[in-house]
Amino acid sequence: MHNRVRMLVASFLVKDLHLDWTRGARFFMEHLVDGDLASNQHGWQWVAGTGTDASPYFRIFNPVVQGERFDPNGSYVRRWVPELAGVPTKYVHRPWDDPSGPPDGYPPPMVDHATERADALRRYDDVRRS
């Protein structure tokens, strides 16, 4: 898994789905063939904003924007999400916006990123103030 995708997955799980970072860290260590305990734990703590050299807590990756910026033609996402293979490039990172609709069986977004981002920032602010 590309490092950019690892960061996106971590950010999505921690800041959009509000899951404890240790759940993702455990899953990665169990399933990634190149898992390194120190790098894995540190990376998850960095994304969660809790580690010794943490990312600023307000850094919350938007998965769609990251895809558009770092995979503009959709080559990576098409390789790993075959359901998107035939989606026009303009919509490959936003298949739900395609006027012809997303591919059959492709799920709608799980959460609204803007809403979850605001909630994550509110939660961090609550902790900082307490």
Short mmCIF file of the N, C-alpha and C atoms (twelve columns), coordinates in Angstrom:
data_MODEL
# 
_entry.id   MODEL 
# 
loop_
_atom_site.group_PDB 
_atom_site.id 
_atom_site.type_symbol 
_atom_site.label_atom_id 
_atom_site.label_alt_id 
_atom_site.label_comp_id 
_atom_site.label_asym_id 
_atom_site.label_seq_id 
_atom_site.Cartn_x 
_atom_site.Cartn_y 
_atom_site.Cartn_z 
_atom_site.pdbx_PDB_model_num 
ATOM 1   N N  . MET A 1   0.855   -1.176 0.000   1 
ATOM 2   C CA . MET A 1   0.000   0.000  0.000   1 
ATOM 3   C C  . MET A 1   0.896   1.232  0.000   1 
ATOM 4   N N  . HIS A 2   0.642   2.126  -0.910  1 
ATOM 5   C CA . HIS A 2   1.422   3.359  -1.016  1 
ATOM 6   C C  . HIS A 2   1.302   4.165  0.275   1 
ATOM 7   N N  . ASN A 3   2.373   4.848  0.661   1 
ATOM 8   C CA . ASN A 3   2.371   5.613  1.902   1 
ATOM 9   C C  . ASN A 3   1.276   6.672  1.923   1 
ATOM 10  N N  . ARG A 4   1.017   7.329  0.806   1 
ATOM 11  C CA . ARG A 4   -0.041  8.345  0.751   1 
ATOM 12  C C  . ARG A 4   -1.388  7.700  1.096   1 
ATOM 13  N N  . VAL A 5   -1.624  6.502  0.585   1 
ATOM 14  C CA . VAL A 5   -2.883  5.802  0.858   1 
ATOM 15  C C  . VAL A 5   -2.937  5.381  2.327   1 
ATOM 16  N N  . ARG A 6   -1.804  4.989  2.890   1 
ATOM 17  C CA . ARG A 6   -1.779  4.647  4.321   1 
ATOM 18  C C  . ARG A 6   -2.202  5.858  5.149   1 
ATOM 19  N N  . MET A 7   -1.666  7.026  4.808   1 
ATOM 20  C CA . MET A 7   -2.039  8.244  5.547   1 
ATOM 21  C C  . MET A 7   -3.519  8.567  5.371   1 
ATOM 22  N N  . LEU A 8   -4.029  8.394  4.148   1 
ATOM 23  C CA . LEU A 8   -5.448  8.659  3.895   1 
ATOM 24  C C  . LEU A 8   -6.345  7.716  4.692   1 
ATOM 25  N N  . VAL A 9   -5.992  6.429  4.690   1 
ATOM 26  C CA . VAL A 9   -6.779  5.452  5.439   1 
ATOM 27  C C  . VAL A 9   -6.757  5.818  6.920   1 
ATOM 28  N N  . ALA A 10  -5.587  6.121  7.434   1 
ATOM 29  C CA . ALA A 10  -5.470  6.470  8.851   1 
ATOM 30  C C  . ALA A 10  -6.290  7.716  9.170   1 
ATOM 31  N N  . SER A 11  -6.170  8.743  8.354   1 
ATOM 32  C CA . SER A 11  -6.921  9.968  8.589   1 
ATOM 33  C C  . SER A 11  -8.423  9.709  8.537   1 
ATOM 34  N N  . PHE A 12  -8.863  8.926  7.546   1 
ATOM 35  C CA . PHE A 12  -10.287 8.635  7.409   1 
ATOM 36  C C  . PHE A 12  -10.814 7.872  8.629   1 
ATOM 37  N N  . LEU A 13  -10.079 6.847  9.064   1 
ATOM 38  C CA . LEU A 13  -10.547 6.057  10.206  1 
ATOM 39  C C  . LEU A 13  -10.571 6.869  11.498  1 
ATOM 40  N N  . VAL A 14  -9.527  7.674  11.709  1 
ATOM 41  C CA . VAL A 14  -9.407  8.409  12.965  1 
ATOM 42  C C  . VAL A 14  -10.263 9.674  12.969  1 
ATOM 43  N N  . LYS A 15  -10.256 10.416 11.868  1 
ATOM 44  C CA . LYS A 15  -10.872 11.743 11.891  1 
ATOM 45  C C  . LYS A 15  -12.236 11.823 11.217  1 
ATOM 46  N N  . ASP A 16  -12.542 10.910 10.317  1 
ATOM 47  C CA . ASP A 16  -13.883 10.896 9.713   1 
ATOM 48  C C  . ASP A 16  -14.791 9.893  10.422  1 
ATOM 49  N N  . LEU A 17  -14.254 8.714  10.752  1 
ATOM 50  C CA . LEU A 17  -15.065 7.699  11.420  1 
ATOM 51  C C  . LEU A 17  -14.906 7.723  12.936  1 
ATOM 52  N N  . HIS A 18  -13.941 8.518  13.443  1 
ATOM 53  C CA . HIS A 18  -13.723 8.722  14.877  1 
ATOM 54  C C  . HIS A 18  -13.399 7.417  15.612  1 
ATOM 55  N N  . LEU A 19  -12.605 6.562  14.946  1 
ATOM 56  C CA . LEU A 19  -12.164 5.317  15.565  1 
ATOM 57  C C  . LEU A 19  -10.823 5.522  16.262  1 
ATOM 58  N N  . ASP A 20  -10.589 4.761  17.304  1 
ATOM 59  C CA . ASP A 20  -9.315  4.815  18.017  1 
ATOM 60  C C  . ASP A 20  -8.196  4.384  17.066  1 
ATOM 61  N N  . TRP A 21  -7.102  5.125  17.050  1 
ATOM 62  C CA . TRP A 21  -6.000  4.848  16.118  1 
ATOM 63  C C  . TRP A 21  -5.421  3.453  16.305  1 
ATOM 64  N N  . THR A 22  -5.530  2.904  17.516  1 
ATOM 65  C CA . THR A 22  -4.939  1.586  17.756  1 
ATOM 66  C C  . THR A 22  -5.653  0.484  16.958  1 
ATOM 67  N N  . ARG A 23  -6.912  0.695  16.619  1 
ATOM 68  C CA . ARG A 23  -7.642  -0.309 15.814  1 
ATOM 69  C C  . ARG A 23  -7.031  -0.402 14.416  1 
ATOM 70  N N  . GLY A 24  -6.778  0.760  13.807  1 
ATOM 71  C CA . GLY A 24  -6.156  0.768  12.481  1 
ATOM 72  C C  . GLY A 24  -4.734  0.249  12.530  1 
ATOM 73  N N  . ALA A 25  -3.993  0.642  13.552  1 
ATOM 74  C CA . ALA A 25  -2.604  0.189  13.688  1 
ATOM 75  C C  . ALA A 25  -2.550  -1.333 13.800  1 
ATOM 76  N N  . ARG A 26  -3.445  -1.888 14.580  1 
ATOM 77  C CA . ARG A 26  -3.490  -3.348 14.741  1 
ATOM 78  C C  . ARG A 26  -3.824  -4.025 13.404  1 
ATOM 79  N N  . PHE A 27  -4.800  -3.491 12.677  1 
ATOM 80  C CA . PHE A 27  -5.187  -4.073 11.391  1 
ATOM 81  C C  . PHE A 27  -4.021  -4.022 10.408  1 
ATOM 82  N N  . PHE A 28  -3.349  -2.880 10.326  1 
ATOM 83  C CA . PHE A 28  -2.200  -2.756 9.419   1 
ATOM 84  C C  . PHE A 28  -1.117  -3.770 9.777   1 
ATOM 85  N N  . MET A 29  -0.803  -3.911 11.058  1 
ATOM 86  C CA . MET A 29  0.253   -4.856 11.452  1 
ATOM 87  C C  . MET A 29  -0.126  -6.296 11.106  1 
ATOM 88  N N  . GLU A 30  -1.401  -6.600 11.149  1 
ATOM 89  C CA . GLU A 30  -1.854  -7.954 10.829  1 
ATOM 90  C C  . GLU A 30  -1.874  -8.226 9.322   1 
ATOM 91  N N  . HIS A 31  -2.058  -7.192 8.510   1 
ATOM 92  C CA . HIS A 31  -2.319  -7.413 7.087   1 
ATOM 93  C C  . HIS A 31  -1.273  -6.866 6.110   1 
ATOM 94  N N  . LEU A 32  -0.453  -5.930 6.515   1 
ATOM 95  C CA . LEU A 32  0.557   -5.399 5.594   1 
ATOM 96  C C  . LEU A 32  1.821   -6.229 5.684   1 
ATOM 97  N N  . VAL A 33  2.332   -6.660 4.543   1 
ATOM 98  C CA . VAL A 33  3.513   -7.527 4.544   1 
ATOM 99  C C  . VAL A 33  4.776   -6.789 4.961   1 
ATOM 100 N N  . ASP A 34  4.773   -5.468 4.874   1 
ATOM 101 C CA . ASP A 34  5.962   -4.699 5.244   1 
ATOM 102 C C  . ASP A 34  5.773   -3.982 6.590   1 
ATOM 103 N N  . GLY A 35  4.883   -4.495 7.411   1 
ATOM 104 C CA . GLY A 35  4.609   -3.849 8.682   1 
ATOM 105 C C  . GLY A 35  5.822   -3.829 9.595   1 
ATOM 106 N N  . ASP A 36  6.137   -2.666 10.115  1 
ATOM 107 C CA . ASP A 36  7.212   -2.473 11.086  1 
ATOM 108 C C  . ASP A 36  6.562   -1.837 12.309  1 
ATOM 109 N N  . LEU A 37  6.682   -2.465 13.456  1 
ATOM 110 C CA . LEU A 37  5.961   -2.023 14.643  1 
ATOM 111 C C  . LEU A 37  6.193   -0.547 14.959  1 
ATOM 112 N N  . ALA A 38  7.443   -0.130 15.027  1 
ATOM 113 C CA . ALA A 38  7.727   1.262  15.394  1 
ATOM 114 C C  . ALA A 38  7.189   2.241  14.352  1 
ATOM 115 N N  . SER A 39  7.438   1.974  13.085  1 
ATOM 116 C CA . SER A 39  6.956   2.874  12.031  1 
ATOM 117 C C  . SER A 39  5.436   2.904  11.987  1 
ATOM 118 N N  . ASN A 40  4.823   1.752  12.141  1 
ATOM 119 C CA . ASN A 40  3.370   1.666  12.082  1 
ATOM 120 C C  . ASN A 40  2.731   2.457  13.225  1 
ATOM 121 N N  . GLN A 41  3.163   2.187  14.450  1 
ATOM 122 C CA . GLN A 41  2.568   2.871  15.595  1 
ATOM 123 C C  . GLN A 41  2.822   4.379  15.515  1 
ATOM 124 N N  . HIS A 42  4.030   4.735  15.149  1 
ATOM 125 C CA . HIS A 42  4.367   6.153  15.051  1 
ATOM 126 C C  . HIS A 42  3.527   6.834  13.975  1 
ATOM 127 N N  . GLY A 43  3.361   6.166  12.832  1 
ATOM 128 C CA . GLY A 43  2.563   6.740  11.751  1 
ATOM 129 C C  . GLY A 43  1.117   6.970  12.163  1 
ATOM 130 N N  . TRP A 44  0.544   6.004  12.851  1 
ATOM 131 C CA . TRP A 44  -0.845  6.160  13.287  1 
ATOM 132 C C  . TRP A 44  -0.961  7.250  14.344  1 
ATOM 133 N N  . GLN A 45  -0.005  7.322  15.264  1 
ATOM 134 C CA . GLN A 45  -0.044  8.386  16.266  1 
ATOM 135 C C  . GLN A 45  0.147   9.753  15.610  1 
ATOM 136 N N  . TRP A 46  0.998   9.814  14.585  1 
ATOM 137 C CA . TRP A 46  1.223   11.067 13.861  1 
ATOM 138 C C  . TRP A 46  -0.089  11.561 13.258  1 
ATOM 139 N N  . VAL A 47  -0.791  10.666 12.573  1 
ATOM 140 C CA . VAL A 47  -2.054  11.055 11.943  1 
ATOM 141 C C  . VAL A 47  -3.096  11.434 12.996  1 
ATOM 142 N N  . ALA A 48  -3.137  10.689 14.087  1 
ATOM 143 C CA . ALA A 48  -4.128  10.959 15.135  1 
ATOM 144 C C  . ALA A 48  -3.812  12.237 15.905  1 
ATOM 145 N N  . GLY A 49  -2.597  12.764 15.738  1 
ATOM 146 C CA . GLY A 49  -2.219  13.974 16.466  1 
ATOM 147 C C  . GLY A 49  -1.874  13.707 17.910  1 
ATOM 148 N N  . THR A 50  -1.475  12.458 18.225  1 
ATOM 149 C CA . THR A 50  -1.221  12.090 19.617  1 
ATOM 150 C C  . THR A 50  0.216   11.666 19.897  1 
ATOM 151 N N  . GLY A 51  1.023   11.548 18.873  1 
ATOM 152 C CA . GLY A 51  2.373   11.014 19.050  1 
ATOM 153 C C  . GLY A 51  3.376   12.051 19.513  1 
ATOM 154 N N  . THR A 52  4.623   11.595 19.687  1 
ATOM 155 C CA . THR A 52  5.692   12.474 20.141  1 
ATOM 156 C C  . THR A 52  6.078   13.490 19.069  1 
ATOM 157 N N  . ASP A 53  5.842   13.160 17.825  1 
ATOM 158 C CA . ASP A 53  6.122   14.065 16.709  1 
ATOM 159 C C  . ASP A 53  4.862   14.102 15.846  1 
ATOM 160 N N  . ALA A 54  3.776   14.524 16.455  1 
ATOM 161 C CA . ALA A 54  2.462   14.394 15.840  1 
ATOM 162 C C  . ALA A 54  2.202   15.447 14.771  1 
ATOM 163 N N  . SER A 55  1.404   15.044 13.813  1 
ATOM 164 C CA . SER A 55  0.862   15.972 12.830  1 
ATOM 165 C C  . SER A 55  -0.022  16.958 13.584  1 
ATOM 166 N N  . PRO A 56  -0.123  18.179 13.120  1 
ATOM 167 C CA . PRO A 56  -1.088  19.072 13.770  1 
ATOM 168 C C  . PRO A 56  -2.472  18.421 13.748  1 
ATOM 169 N N  . TYR A 57  -3.149  18.445 14.884  1 
ATOM 170 C CA . TYR A 57  -4.439  17.773 14.991  1 
ATOM 171 C C  . TYR A 57  -5.436  18.242 13.935  1 
ATOM 172 N N  . PHE A 58  -5.276  19.467 13.455  1 
ATOM 173 C CA . PHE A 58  -6.228  20.025 12.492  1 
ATOM 174 C C  . PHE A 58  -5.953  19.584 11.058  1 
ATOM 175 N N  . ARG A 59  -4.908  18.801 10.853  1 
ATOM 176 C CA . ARG A 59  -4.613  18.289 9.507   1 
ATOM 177 C C  . ARG A 59  -5.488  17.066 9.260   1 
ATOM 178 N N  . ILE A 60  -6.491  17.248 8.442   1 
ATOM 179 C CA . ILE A 60  -7.454  16.187 8.161   1 
ATOM 180 C C  . ILE A 60  -7.527  16.031 6.648   1 
ATOM 181 N N  . PHE A 61  -7.058  14.893 6.162   1 
ATOM 182 C CA . PHE A 61  -7.010  14.660 4.724   1 
ATOM 183 C C  . PHE A 61  -8.411  14.451 4.143   1 
ATOM 184 N N  . ASN A 62  -8.693  15.142 3.055   1 
ATOM 185 C CA . ASN A 62  -9.918  14.913 2.303   1 
ATOM 186 C C  . ASN A 62  -9.592  13.844 1.270   1 
ATOM 187 N N  . PRO A 63  -10.180 12.650 1.377   1 
ATOM 188 C CA . PRO A 63  -9.808  11.561 0.466   1 
ATOM 189 C C  . PRO A 63  -10.032 11.886 -1.009  1 
ATOM 190 N N  . VAL A 64  -11.090 12.605 -1.315  1 
ATOM 191 C CA . VAL A 64  -11.380 12.940 -2.717  1 
ATOM 192 C C  . VAL A 64  -10.335 13.915 -3.256  1 
ATOM 193 N N  . VAL A 65  -10.054 14.953 -2.511  1 
ATOM 194 C CA . VAL A 65  -9.075  15.957 -2.949  1 
ATOM 195 C C  . VAL A 65  -7.688  15.327 -3.082  1 
ATOM 196 N N  . GLN A 66  -7.329  14.451 -2.142  1 
ATOM 197 C CA . GLN A 66  -6.030  13.779 -2.222  1 
ATOM 198 C C  . GLN A 66  -5.954  12.917 -3.479  1 
ATOM 199 N N  . GLY A 67  -7.029  12.207 -3.788  1 
ATOM 200 C CA . GLY A 67  -7.065  11.403 -5.012  1 
ATOM 201 C C  . GLY A 67  -6.910  12.257 -6.254  1 
ATOM 202 N N  . GLU A 68  -7.631  13.357 -6.297  1 
ATOM 203 C CA . GLU A 68  -7.554  14.248 -7.460  1 
ATOM 204 C C  . GLU A 68  -6.159  14.852 -7.610  1 
ATOM 205 N N  . ARG A 69  -5.530  15.170 -6.491  1 
ATOM 206 C CA . ARG A 69  -4.218  15.807 -6.536  1 
ATOM 207 C C  . ARG A 69  -3.101  14.825 -6.881  1 
ATOM 208 N N  . PHE A 70  -3.129  13.642 -6.279  1 
ATOM 209 C CA . PHE A 70  -2.003  12.715 -6.419  1 
ATOM 210 C C  . PHE A 70  -2.256  11.571 -7.397  1 
ATOM 211 N N  . ASP A 71  -3.477  11.430 -7.871  1 
ATOM 212 C CA . ASP A 71  -3.820  10.403 -8.852  1 
ATOM 213 C C  . ASP A 71  -4.792  11.005 -9.868  1 
ATOM 214 N N  . PRO A 72  -4.378  12.091 -10.541 1 
ATOM 215 C CA . PRO A 72  -5.315  12.860 -11.374 1 
ATOM 216 C C  . PRO A 72  -5.979  12.068 -12.493 1 
ATOM 217 N N  . ASN A 73  -5.316  11.070 -13.017 1 
ATOM 218 C CA . ASN A 73  -5.922  10.253 -14.081 1 
ATOM 219 C C  . ASN A 73  -6.660  9.034  -13.536 1 
ATOM 220 N N  . GLY A 74  -6.545  8.802  -12.239 1 
ATOM 221 C CA . GLY A 74  -7.235  7.677  -11.621 1 
ATOM 222 C C  . GLY A 74  -6.566  6.334  -11.837 1 
ATOM 223 N N  . SER A 75  -5.315  6.336  -12.262 1 
ATOM 224 C CA . SER A 75  -4.614  5.068  -12.542 1 
ATOM 225 C C  . SER A 75  -4.523  4.181  -11.307 1 
ATOM 226 N N  . TYR A 76  -4.129  4.756  -10.176 1 
ATOM 227 C CA . TYR A 76  -3.964  3.975  -8.947  1 
ATOM 228 C C  . TYR A 76  -5.310  3.444  -8.464  1 
ATOM 229 N N  . VAL A 77  -6.285  4.331  -8.375  1 
ATOM 230 C CA . VAL A 77  -7.579  3.908  -7.847  1 
ATOM 231 C C  . VAL A 77  -8.255  2.896  -8.777  1 
ATOM 232 N N  . ARG A 78  -8.086  3.044  -10.074 1 
ATOM 233 C CA . ARG A 78  -8.680  2.070  -11.004 1 
ATOM 234 C C  . ARG A 78  -8.030  0.689  -10.843 1 
ATOM 235 N N  . ARG A 79  -6.732  0.684  -10.542 1 
ATOM 236 C CA . ARG A 79  -6.038  -0.603 -10.363 1 
ATOM 237 C C  . ARG A 79  -6.576  -1.352 -9.150  1 
ATOM 238 N N  . TRP A 80  -6.810  -0.646 -8.062  1 
ATOM 239 C CA . TRP A 80  -7.175  -1.287 -6.806  1 
ATOM 240 C C  . TRP A 80  -8.681  -1.303 -6.542  1 
ATOM 241 N N  . VAL A 81  -9.438  -0.528 -7.300  1 
ATOM 242 C CA . VAL A 81  -10.903 -0.538 -7.181  1 
ATOM 243 C C  . VAL A 81  -11.443 -0.781 -8.589  1 
ATOM 244 N N  . PRO A 82  -11.481 -2.037 -9.002  1 
ATOM 245 C CA . PRO A 82  -11.846 -2.349 -10.384 1 
ATOM 246 C C  . PRO A 82  -13.240 -1.860 -10.783 1 
ATOM 247 N N  . GLU A 83  -14.124 -1.644 -9.817  1 
ATOM 248 C CA . GLU A 83  -15.451 -1.119 -10.126 1 
ATOM 249 C C  . GLU A 83  -15.369 0.260  -10.784 1 
ATOM 250 N N  . LEU A 84  -14.251 0.957  -10.577 1 
ATOM 251 C CA . LEU A 84  -14.089 2.302  -11.138 1 
ATOM 252 C C  . LEU A 84  -13.372 2.298  -12.483 1 
ATOM 253 N N  . ALA A 85  -13.023 1.135  -12.997 1 
ATOM 254 C CA . ALA A 85  -12.249 1.040  -14.240 1 
ATOM 255 C C  . ALA A 85  -12.897 1.775  -15.403 1 
ATOM 256 N N  . GLY A 86  -14.205 1.727  -15.525 1 
ATOM 257 C CA . GLY A 86  -14.879 2.353  -16.658 1 
ATOM 258 C C  . GLY A 86  -15.441 3.729  -16.390 1 
ATOM 259 N N  . VAL A 87  -15.205 4.261  -15.205 1 
ATOM 260 C CA . VAL A 87  -15.732 5.585  -14.863 1 
ATOM 261 C C  . VAL A 87  -14.889 6.653  -15.560 1 
ATOM 262 N N  . PRO A 88  -15.523 7.653  -16.181 1 
ATOM 263 C CA . PRO A 88  -14.750 8.726  -16.817 1 
ATOM 264 C C  . PRO A 88  -13.802 9.381  -15.812 1 
ATOM 265 N N  . THR A 89  -12.632 9.767  -16.286 1 
ATOM 266 C CA . THR A 89  -11.607 10.349 -15.418 1 
ATOM 267 C C  . THR A 89  -12.154 11.503 -14.582 1 
ATOM 268 N N  . LYS A 90  -12.997 12.315 -15.174 1 
ATOM 269 C CA . LYS A 90  -13.562 13.467 -14.461 1 
ATOM 270 C C  . LYS A 90  -14.277 13.039 -13.174 1 
ATOM 271 N N  . TYR A 91  -14.814 11.816 -13.157 1 
ATOM 272 C CA . TYR A 91  -15.603 11.357 -12.014 1 
ATOM 273 C C  . TYR A 91  -14.976 10.200 -11.248 1 
ATOM 274 N N  . VAL A 92  -13.767 9.802  -11.602 1 
ATOM 275 C CA . VAL A 92  -13.192 8.600  -10.992 1 
ATOM 276 C C  . VAL A 92  -13.023 8.733  -9.479  1 
ATOM 277 N N  . HIS A 93  -12.815 9.954  -8.981  1 
ATOM 278 C CA . HIS A 93  -12.690 10.153 -7.536  1 
ATOM 279 C C  . HIS A 93  -14.003 10.591 -6.899  1 
ATOM 280 N N  . ARG A 94  -15.009 10.827 -7.723  1 
ATOM 281 C CA . ARG A 94  -16.349 11.220 -7.262  1 
ATOM 282 C C  . ARG A 94  -17.396 10.502 -8.116  1 
ATOM 283 N N  . PRO A 95  -17.415 9.184  -8.113  1 
ATOM 284 C CA . PRO A 95  -18.318 8.470  -9.020  1 
ATOM 285 C C  . PRO A 95  -19.797 8.758  -8.762  1 
ATOM 286 N N  . TRP A 96  -20.145 9.178  -7.567  1 
ATOM 287 C CA . TRP A 96  -21.533 9.506  -7.237  1 
ATOM 288 C C  . TRP A 96  -21.990 10.786 -7.940  1 
ATOM 289 N N  . ASP A 97  -21.031 11.603 -8.449  1 
ATOM 290 C CA . ASP A 97  -21.377 12.825 -9.190  1 
ATOM 291 C C  . ASP A 97  -21.543 12.591 -10.690 1 
ATOM 292 N N  . ASP A 98  -21.190 11.421 -11.175 1 
ATOM 293 C CA . ASP A 98  -21.301 11.102 -12.599 1 
ATOM 294 C C  . ASP A 98  -22.775 11.156 -13.001 1 
ATOM 295 N N  . PRO A 99  -23.128 11.967 -14.020 1 
ATOM 296 C CA . PRO A 99  -24.534 12.060 -14.439 1 
ATOM 297 C C  . PRO A 99  -25.150 10.702 -14.800 1 
ATOM 298 N N  . SER A 100 -24.328 9.770  -15.250 1 
ATOM 299 C CA . SER A 100 -24.863 8.436  -15.562 1 
ATOM 300 C C  . SER A 100 -24.920 7.550  -14.319 1 
ATOM 301 N N  . GLY A 101 -24.522 8.083  -13.187 1 
ATOM 302 C CA . GLY A 101 -24.569 7.345  -11.930 1 
ATOM 303 C C  . GLY A 101 -23.298 6.560  -11.682 1 
ATOM 304 N N  . PRO A 102 -23.092 6.153  -10.449 1 
ATOM 305 C CA . PRO A 102 -21.910 5.342  -10.123 1 
ATOM 306 C C  . PRO A 102 -22.073 3.940  -10.704 1 
ATOM 307 N N  . PRO A 103 -21.001 3.185  -10.778 1 
ATOM 308 C CA . PRO A 103 -21.108 1.803  -11.259 1 
ATOM 309 C C  . PRO A 103 -22.107 1.006  -10.413 1 
ATOM 310 N N  . ASP A 104 -22.742 0.031  -11.031 1 
ATOM 311 C CA . ASP A 104 -23.692 -0.816 -10.308 1 
ATOM 312 C C  . ASP A 104 -23.031 -1.401 -9.069  1 
ATOM 313 N N  . GLY A 105 -23.723 -1.269 -7.960  1 
ATOM 314 C CA . GLY A 105 -23.225 -1.830 -6.712  1 
ATOM 315 C C  . GLY A 105 -22.207 -0.980 -5.985  1 
ATOM 316 N N  . TYR A 106 -21.772 0.138  -6.607  1 
ATOM 317 C CA . TYR A 106 -20.782 0.987  -5.934  1 
ATOM 318 C C  . TYR A 106 -21.491 1.755  -4.819  1 
ATOM 319 N N  . PRO A 107 -20.965 1.696  -3.605  1 
ATOM 320 C CA . PRO A 107 -21.670 2.314  -2.474  1 
ATOM 321 C C  . PRO A 107 -21.585 3.834  -2.484  1 
ATOM 322 N N  . PRO A 108 -22.586 4.478  -1.897  1 
ATOM 323 C CA . PRO A 108 -22.509 5.931  -1.731  1 
ATOM 324 C C  . PRO A 108 -21.461 6.263  -0.668  1 
ATOM 325 N N  . PRO A 109 -21.063 7.523  -0.539  1 
ATOM 326 C CA . PRO A 109 -20.111 7.891  0.517   1 
ATOM 327 C C  . PRO A 109 -20.630 7.450  1.885   1 
ATOM 328 N N  . MET A 110 -19.721 6.966  2.718   1 
ATOM 329 C CA . MET A 110 -20.086 6.499  4.064   1 
ATOM 330 C C  . MET A 110 -20.471 7.645  4.975   1 
ATOM 331 N N  . VAL A 111 -19.770 8.747  4.840   1 
ATOM 332 C CA . VAL A 111 -19.989 9.917  5.685   1 
ATOM 333 C C  . VAL A 111 -19.784 11.164 4.834   1 
ATOM 334 N N  . ASP A 112 -20.249 12.280 5.338   1 
ATOM 335 C CA . ASP A 112 -19.974 13.562 4.707   1 
ATOM 336 C C  . ASP A 112 -18.678 14.098 5.317   1 
ATOM 337 N N  . HIS A 113 -17.636 14.201 4.489   1 
ATOM 338 C CA . HIS A 113 -16.318 14.577 5.008   1 
ATOM 339 C C  . HIS A 113 -16.344 15.932 5.718   1 
ATOM 340 N N  . ALA A 114 -17.011 16.914 5.160   1 
ATOM 341 C CA . ALA A 114 -17.038 18.250 5.778   1 
ATOM 342 C C  . ALA A 114 -17.658 18.200 7.174   1 
ATOM 343 N N  . THR A 115 -18.723 17.445 7.325   1 
ATOM 344 C CA . THR A 115 -19.385 17.310 8.626   1 
ATOM 345 C C  . THR A 115 -18.476 16.614 9.628   1 
ATOM 346 N N  . GLU A 116 -17.857 15.516 9.198   1 
ATOM 347 C CA . GLU A 116 -16.988 14.756 10.111  1 
ATOM 348 C C  . GLU A 116 -15.725 15.522 10.449  1 
ATOM 349 N N  . ARG A 117 -15.214 16.305 9.496   1 
ATOM 350 C CA . ARG A 117 -14.041 17.141 9.761   1 
ATOM 351 C C  . ARG A 117 -14.370 18.146 10.862  1 
ATOM 352 N N  . ALA A 118 -15.519 18.807 10.733  1 
ATOM 353 C CA . ALA A 118 -15.939 19.785 11.743  1 
ATOM 354 C C  . ALA A 118 -16.105 19.118 13.106  1 
ATOM 355 N N  . ASP A 119 -16.669 17.914 13.129  1 
ATOM 356 C CA . ASP A 119 -16.851 17.205 14.387  1 
ATOM 357 C C  . ASP A 119 -15.502 16.827 14.998  1 
ATOM 358 N N  . ALA A 120 -14.574 16.353 14.168  1 
ATOM 359 C CA . ALA A 120 -13.243 16.009 14.672  1 
ATOM 360 C C  . ALA A 120 -12.558 17.239 15.271  1 
ATOM 361 N N  . LEU A 121 -12.633 18.368 14.583  1 
ATOM 362 C CA . LEU A 121 -12.009 19.590 15.096  1 
ATOM 363 C C  . LEU A 121 -12.665 20.030 16.403  1 
ATOM 364 N N  . ARG A 122 -13.978 19.881 16.501  1 
ATOM 365 C CA . ARG A 122 -14.675 20.227 17.736  1 
ATOM 366 C C  . ARG A 122 -14.201 19.322 18.873  1 
ATOM 367 N N  . ARG A 123 -14.046 18.029 18.592  1 
ATOM 368 C CA . ARG A 123 -13.586 17.093 19.614  1 
ATOM 369 C C  . ARG A 123 -12.176 17.431 20.088  1 
ATOM 370 N N  . TYR A 124 -11.282 17.729 19.148  1 
ATOM 371 C CA . TYR A 124 -9.922  18.110 19.530  1 
ATOM 372 C C  . TYR A 124 -9.947  19.388 20.351  1 
ATOM 373 N N  . ASP A 125 -10.773 20.341 19.963  1 
ATOM 374 C CA . ASP A 125 -10.861 21.608 20.701  1 
ATOM 375 C C  . ASP A 125 -11.376 21.362 22.114  1 
ATOM 376 N N  . ASP A 126 -12.351 20.466 22.263  1 
ATOM 377 C CA . ASP A 126 -12.872 20.138 23.600  1 
ATOM 378 C C  . ASP A 126 -11.763 19.588 24.494  1 
ATOM 379 N N  . VAL A 127 -10.927 18.711 23.936  1 
ATOM 380 C CA . VAL A 127 -9.833  18.115 24.710  1 
ATOM 381 C C  . VAL A 127 -8.805  19.183 25.082  1 
ATOM 382 N N  . ARG A 128 -8.495  20.051 24.115  1 
ATOM 383 C CA . ARG A 128 -7.492  21.097 24.376  1 
ATOM 384 C C  . ARG A 128 -7.960  22.042 25.480  1 
ATOM 385 N N  . ARG A 129 -9.249  22.322 25.542  1 
ATOM 386 C CA . ARG A 129 -9.782  23.255 26.536  1 
ATOM 387 C C  . ARG A 129 -9.950  22.624 27.920  1 
ATOM 388 N N  . SER A 130 -10.004 21.289 27.982  1 
ATOM 389 C CA . SER A 130 -10.244 20.652 29.286  1 
ATOM 390 C C  . SER A 130 -8.967  20.456 30.073  1 
# 
